[in-house]
Amino acid sequence: ETGVTQTPRHLVMGMTNKKSLKCEQHLGHNAMYWYKQSAKKPLELMFVYSLEERVENNSVPSRFSPECPNSSHLFLHLHTLQPEDSALYLCASSQNRGTDTQYFGPGTRLTVL
Amino acid sequence: KNEVEQSPQNLTAQEGEFITINCSYSVGISALHWLQQHPGGGIVSLFMLSSGKKKHGRLIATINIQEKHGSLHITASHPRDSAVYICAVFKAGTASKLTFGTGTRLQVTL
């Protein structure tokens, strides 16, 4: 148990659906991250939030929309996804943005039909 | 070519063996991070180091900044060590962006 939870753990959606992934951290951290892990590829950083402000968007398509309403919660809103978006989506948090150790959630396994 | 390369990609060992996983990187870094990912996806941070050596239980991590190389060693390996081990680096000048290797899949058998 890393102190970072994600829901749902598994999600199957059609290309026209809208869904949201949720991440919650119970560590009092100030920075939160979304990562994508596709089969046979390295983890890719998607978004970074520091003190609820988005500080990095790593060229992610607009069909992925992050939201950070407070320092403990992070959402990833999904709409009109493509089958190639099927992947494991991981949330992480760290004390501060920078080289602090990042703590990962268990991930959401997303399948887009 | 990835900026972070790991070797081997797959590794099978018998219980009790000494294991070494290597990580080479081609960019300037401020720190190197070792992570463990179990089946099901959850990732656990093992070490973060910017110089020298760190030890935690049966795990040892080393880094050689001049050679741009890091290693993760597991002594007296056990089947519960079976997982994917991922090397990641904080590139110098990027405040929070980790660049990841593709991972080393370790299987420890009885």
XYZ file of N, CA, C and O in Angstrom, chain B residues 18-84:
268
model
N 22.643 -14.656 -7.150
C 22.926 -13.227 -7.112
C 22.556 -12.655 -8.481
O 22.965 -13.180 -9.511
N 21.773 -11.591 -8.464
C 21.231 -11.042 -9.716
C 21.720 -9.620 -9.905
O 21.790 -8.844 -8.944
N 22.056 -9.292 -11.155
C 22.426 -7.921 -11.509
C 21.613 -7.458 -12.700
O 21.522 -8.150 -13.705
N 21.020 -6.295 -12.558
C 20.297 -5.645 -13.649
C 21.013 -4.334 -13.932
O 21.329 -3.587 -13.012
N 21.247 -4.073 -15.212
C 22.020 -2.906 -15.605
C 21.166 -1.830 -16.257
O 20.167 -2.133 -16.925
N 21.596 -0.593 -16.064
C 20.901 0.556 -16.652
C 21.946 1.519 -17.185
O 22.831 1.951 -16.436
N 21.851 1.826 -18.472
C 22.740 2.814 -19.081
C 21.904 3.960 -19.622
O 20.803 3.738 -20.132
N 22.427 5.157 -19.515
C 21.673 6.313 -19.987
C 22.594 7.224 -20.778
O 23.812 7.213 -20.589
N 22.006 7.983 -21.669
C 22.817 8.759 -22.605
C 22.695 10.266 -22.385
O 23.204 11.047 -23.180
N 22.037 10.651 -21.309
C 21.822 12.076 -21.049
C 22.375 12.426 -19.673
O 22.625 11.540 -18.847
N 22.591 13.726 -19.450
C 22.962 14.162 -18.113
C 21.791 14.000 -17.176
O 20.658 14.268 -17.551
N 22.072 13.521 -15.966
C 20.969 13.274 -15.045
C 21.256 13.918 -13.696
O 22.406 14.232 -13.355
N 20.189 14.099 -12.954
C 20.342 14.561 -11.573
C 20.112 13.426 -10.581
O 20.570 13.500 -9.446
N 19.413 12.387 -11.002
C 19.196 11.242 -10.113
C 18.714 10.050 -10.920
O 18.133 10.206 -12.004
N 18.964 8.862 -10.390
C 18.514 7.618 -11.008
C 17.596 6.913 -10.022
O 17.861 6.873 -8.814
N 16.529 6.351 -10.564
C 15.455 5.781 -9.752
C 15.258 4.320 -10.170
O 15.200 4.034 -11.372
N 15.218 3.425 -9.210
C 14.847 2.034 -9.477
C 13.455 1.771 -8.938
O 13.146 2.121 -7.777
N 12.630 1.125 -9.759
C 11.253 0.842 -9.405
C 10.980 -0.642 -9.627
O 11.625 -1.284 -10.478
N 10.020 -1.176 -8.898
C 9.624 -2.571 -9.028
C 8.142 -2.612 -9.376
O 7.327 -1.962 -8.704
N 7.812 -3.365 -10.429
C 6.407 -3.478 -10.840
C 6.002 -4.934 -10.817
O 6.529 -5.761 -11.562
N 5.014 -5.243 -9.979
C 4.520 -6.607 -9.866
C 3.400 -6.832 -10.875
O 2.777 -5.870 -11.345
N 3.118 -8.111 -11.179
C 1.965 -8.414 -12.043
C 0.719 -7.736 -11.498
O 0.504 -7.710 -10.288
N -0.096 -7.162 -12.367
C -1.228 -6.385 -11.882
C -0.961 -4.907 -11.976
O -1.896 -4.108 -11.972
N 0.300 -4.524 -12.052
C 0.613 -3.145 -12.401
C 1.220 -2.274 -11.335
O 1.934 -1.335 -11.661
N 0.972 -2.541 -10.053
C 1.425 -1.618 -9.027
C 2.927 -1.418 -9.045
O 3.696 -2.367 -9.211
N 3.370 -0.184 -8.898
C 4.794 0.146 -8.942
C 5.235 0.629 -7.574
O 4.564 1.445 -6.935
N 6.385 0.119 -7.141
C 6.953 0.507 -5.856
C 8.329 1.102 -6.102
O 9.125 0.543 -6.862
N 8.601 2.221 -5.468
C 9.915 2.822 -5.576
C 10.887 2.060 -4.679
O 10.602 1.799 -3.517
N 12.032 1.683 -5.244
C 13.042 0.954 -4.479
C 14.151 1.887 -4.000
O 14.509 1.895 -2.825
N 14.741 2.611 -4.937
C 15.864 3.489 -4.613
C 15.811 4.727 -5.481
O 15.350 4.685 -6.615
N 16.353 5.817 -4.912
C 16.702 6.966 -5.722
C 18.113 7.354 -5.298
O 18.397 7.486 -4.104
N 19.010 7.483 -6.280
C 20.367 7.862 -5.910
C 20.996 8.730 -6.981
O 20.669 8.613 -8.159
N 21.876 9.586 -6.540
C 22.589 10.469 -7.469
C 24.090 10.213 -7.433
O 24.827 10.758 -8.251
N 24.535 9.397 -6.495
C 25.954 9.025 -6.452
C 26.113 7.795 -5.569
O 25.254 7.504 -4.721
N 27.198 7.064 -5.786
C 27.605 6.002 -4.878
C 26.711 4.789 -4.864
O 26.403 4.212 -5.900
N 26.296 4.415 -3.684
C 25.659 3.118 -3.460
C 24.630 3.240 -2.348
O 24.832 3.996 -1.396
N 23.513 2.506 -2.499
C 22.536 2.411 -1.429
C 22.151 0.957 -1.238
O 22.124 0.185 -2.206
N 21.834 0.600 -0.006
C 21.486 -0.793 0.307
C 20.217 -0.811 1.147
O 20.041 0.002 2.055
N 19.321 -1.742 0.779
C 18.114 -1.928 1.577
C 17.799 -3.415 1.591
O 17.371 -3.965 0.562
N 18.050 -4.051 2.719
C 17.831 -5.499 2.800
C 18.739 -6.227 1.832
O 19.954 -6.055 1.851
N 18.119 -7.018 0.951
C 18.899 -7.792 -0.034
C 19.138 -7.026 -1.332
O 19.730 -7.558 -2.274
N 18.698 -5.813 -1.391
C 18.835 -5.013 -2.600
C 19.958 -3.983 -2.447
O 20.072 -3.347 -1.394
N 20.746 -3.860 -3.522
C 21.825 -2.876 -3.549
C 21.745 -2.126 -4.873
O 21.634 -2.754 -5.926
N 21.808 -0.805 -4.807
C 21.812 -0.001 -6.029
C 23.105 0.793 -6.076
O 23.552 1.330 -5.066
N 23.696 0.843 -7.254
C 24.928 1.611 -7.448
C 24.773 2.503 -8.666
O 23.962 2.216 -9.562
N 25.549 3.558 -8.703
C 25.559 4.434 -9.858
C 26.976 4.929 -10.100
O 27.710 5.223 -9.141
N 27.362 4.990 -11.388
C 28.639 5.543 -11.796
C 28.331 6.698 -12.746
O 28.002 6.468 -13.920
N 28.399 7.902 -12.220
C 27.996 9.079 -12.996
C 28.896 9.260 -14.222
O 28.421 9.581 -15.318
N 30.196 9.040 -14.052
C 31.123 9.242 -15.172
C 30.826 8.290 -16.322
O 30.900 8.660 -17.487
N 30.483 7.048 -15.991
C 30.204 6.059 -17.037
C 28.739 6.039 -17.454
O 28.349 5.272 -18.327
N 27.899 6.859 -16.814
C 26.468 6.923 -17.116
C 25.853 5.529 -17.025
O 25.189 5.034 -17.958
N 26.029 4.936 -15.882
C 25.611 3.549 -15.704
C 25.188 3.312 -14.261
O 25.829 3.798 -13.321
N 24.105 2.569 -14.109
C 23.654 2.171 -12.790
C 23.364 0.684 -12.769
O 23.129 0.078 -13.820
N 23.379 0.106 -11.587
C 23.081 -1.314 -11.444
C 22.201 -1.548 -10.237
O 22.279 -0.809 -9.242
N 21.375 -2.569 -10.360
C 20.572 -3.044 -9.231
C 20.977 -4.493 -8.987
O 20.952 -5.303 -9.912
N 21.378 -4.785 -7.763
C 21.769 -6.139 -7.398
C 20.785 -6.712 -6.394
O 20.328 -5.996 -5.495
N 20.483 -7.977 -6.558
C 19.649 -8.694 -5.578
C 20.467 -9.874 -5.077
O 20.881 -10.734 -5.876
N 20.715 -9.899 -3.788
C 21.442 -11.025 -3.208
C 20.446 -12.067 -2.715
O 19.327 -11.731 -2.318
N 20.849 -13.327 -2.758
C 20.015 -14.440 -2.267
C 18.595 -14.313 -2.791
O 17.625 -14.215 -2.027
N 18.449 -14.328 -4.115
C 17.144 -14.086 -4.733
C 16.108 -15.109 -4.293
O 16.426 -16.258 -3.927
N 14.864 -14.667 -4.337
C 13.727 -15.463 -3.858
C 12.598 -15.329 -4.870
O 12.492 -14.298 -5.536
N 11.750 -16.344 -4.993
C 10.629 -16.226 -5.951
C 9.791 -14.965 -5.775
O 9.256 -14.440 -6.747
N 9.683 -14.436 -4.570
C 8.878 -13.220 -4.385
C 9.551 -11.975 -4.996
O 8.935 -10.914 -5.093
N 10.816 -12.126 -5.417
C 11.486 -11.030 -6.125
C 11.056 -10.957 -7.588
O 11.418 -10.019 -8.299
N 10.316 -11.961 -8.043
C 9.877 -11.979 -9.440
C 8.993 -10.767 -9.711
O 7.980 -10.558 -9.050
N 9.400 -9.973 -10.681
C 8.725 -8.715 -10.995
C 9.430 -8.090 -12.188
O 10.412 -8.627 -12.695
N 8.919 -6.956 -12.628
C 9.630 -6.149 -13.621
C 10.346 -5.024 -12.876
O 9.729 -4.329 -12.065
